[in-house]
C-alpha positions in Angstrom: -42.7 2.1 -1.9 -42.7 -0.4 1.0 -43.0 -3.3 -1.4 -40.0 -2.0 -3.3 -38.0 -1.8 -0.1 -38.9 -5.3 0.8 -37.8 -6.6 -2.6 -34.5 -4.7 -2.2 -34.0 -6.2 1.3 -34.8 -9.6 0.0 -32.3 -9.2 -2.9 -29.6 -8.1 -0.4 -30.3 -11.1 1.8 -30.1 -13.4 -1.2 -26.9 -11.8 -2.4 -25.4 -12.2 1.1 -26.4 -15.9 1.3 -24.9 -16.5 -2.2 -21.7 -14.7 -1.1 -21.4 -16.8 2.1 -21.9 -20.0 0.0 -19.2 -18.7 -2.4 -16.8 -18.0 0.4 -17.4 -21.5 1.9 -16.8 -23.1 -1.5 -13.5 -21.3 -1.9 -12.4 -22.2 1.6 -13.2 -25.8 1.0 -11.3 -25.7 -2.3 -8.3 -24.2 -0.5 -8.5 -26.9 2.2 -8.6 -29.7 -0.5 -5.8 -28.1 -2.5 -3.8 -27.6 0.7 -4.1 -31.3 1.5 -3.0 -32.2 -2.0 0.0 -29.8 -1.7 1.0 -31.3 1.7 0.8 -34.8 0.2 3.1 -33.8 -2.6 5.2 -31.0 -1.1 7.5 -30.3 -4.0 7.6 -27.4 -6.4 6.5 -29.4 -9.5 3.2 -30.5 -8.1 2.5 -27.0 -6.8 3.2 -25.5 -10.3 1.0 -28.0 -12.0 -1.9 -27.1 -9.6 -1.5 -23.4 -10.1 -0.8 -23.5 -13.9 
């Protein structure tokens, strides 16, 4: 039973680390996209990015 709990805890830890990495990736993508939008601050470039 103890071994099973350790495996479960390890999986939770791994899922958590994956989630943090995922959030960081999304944040970086938003920062990059935000920079692009600020460089071309008109509706057409915004629509082409979100399309």
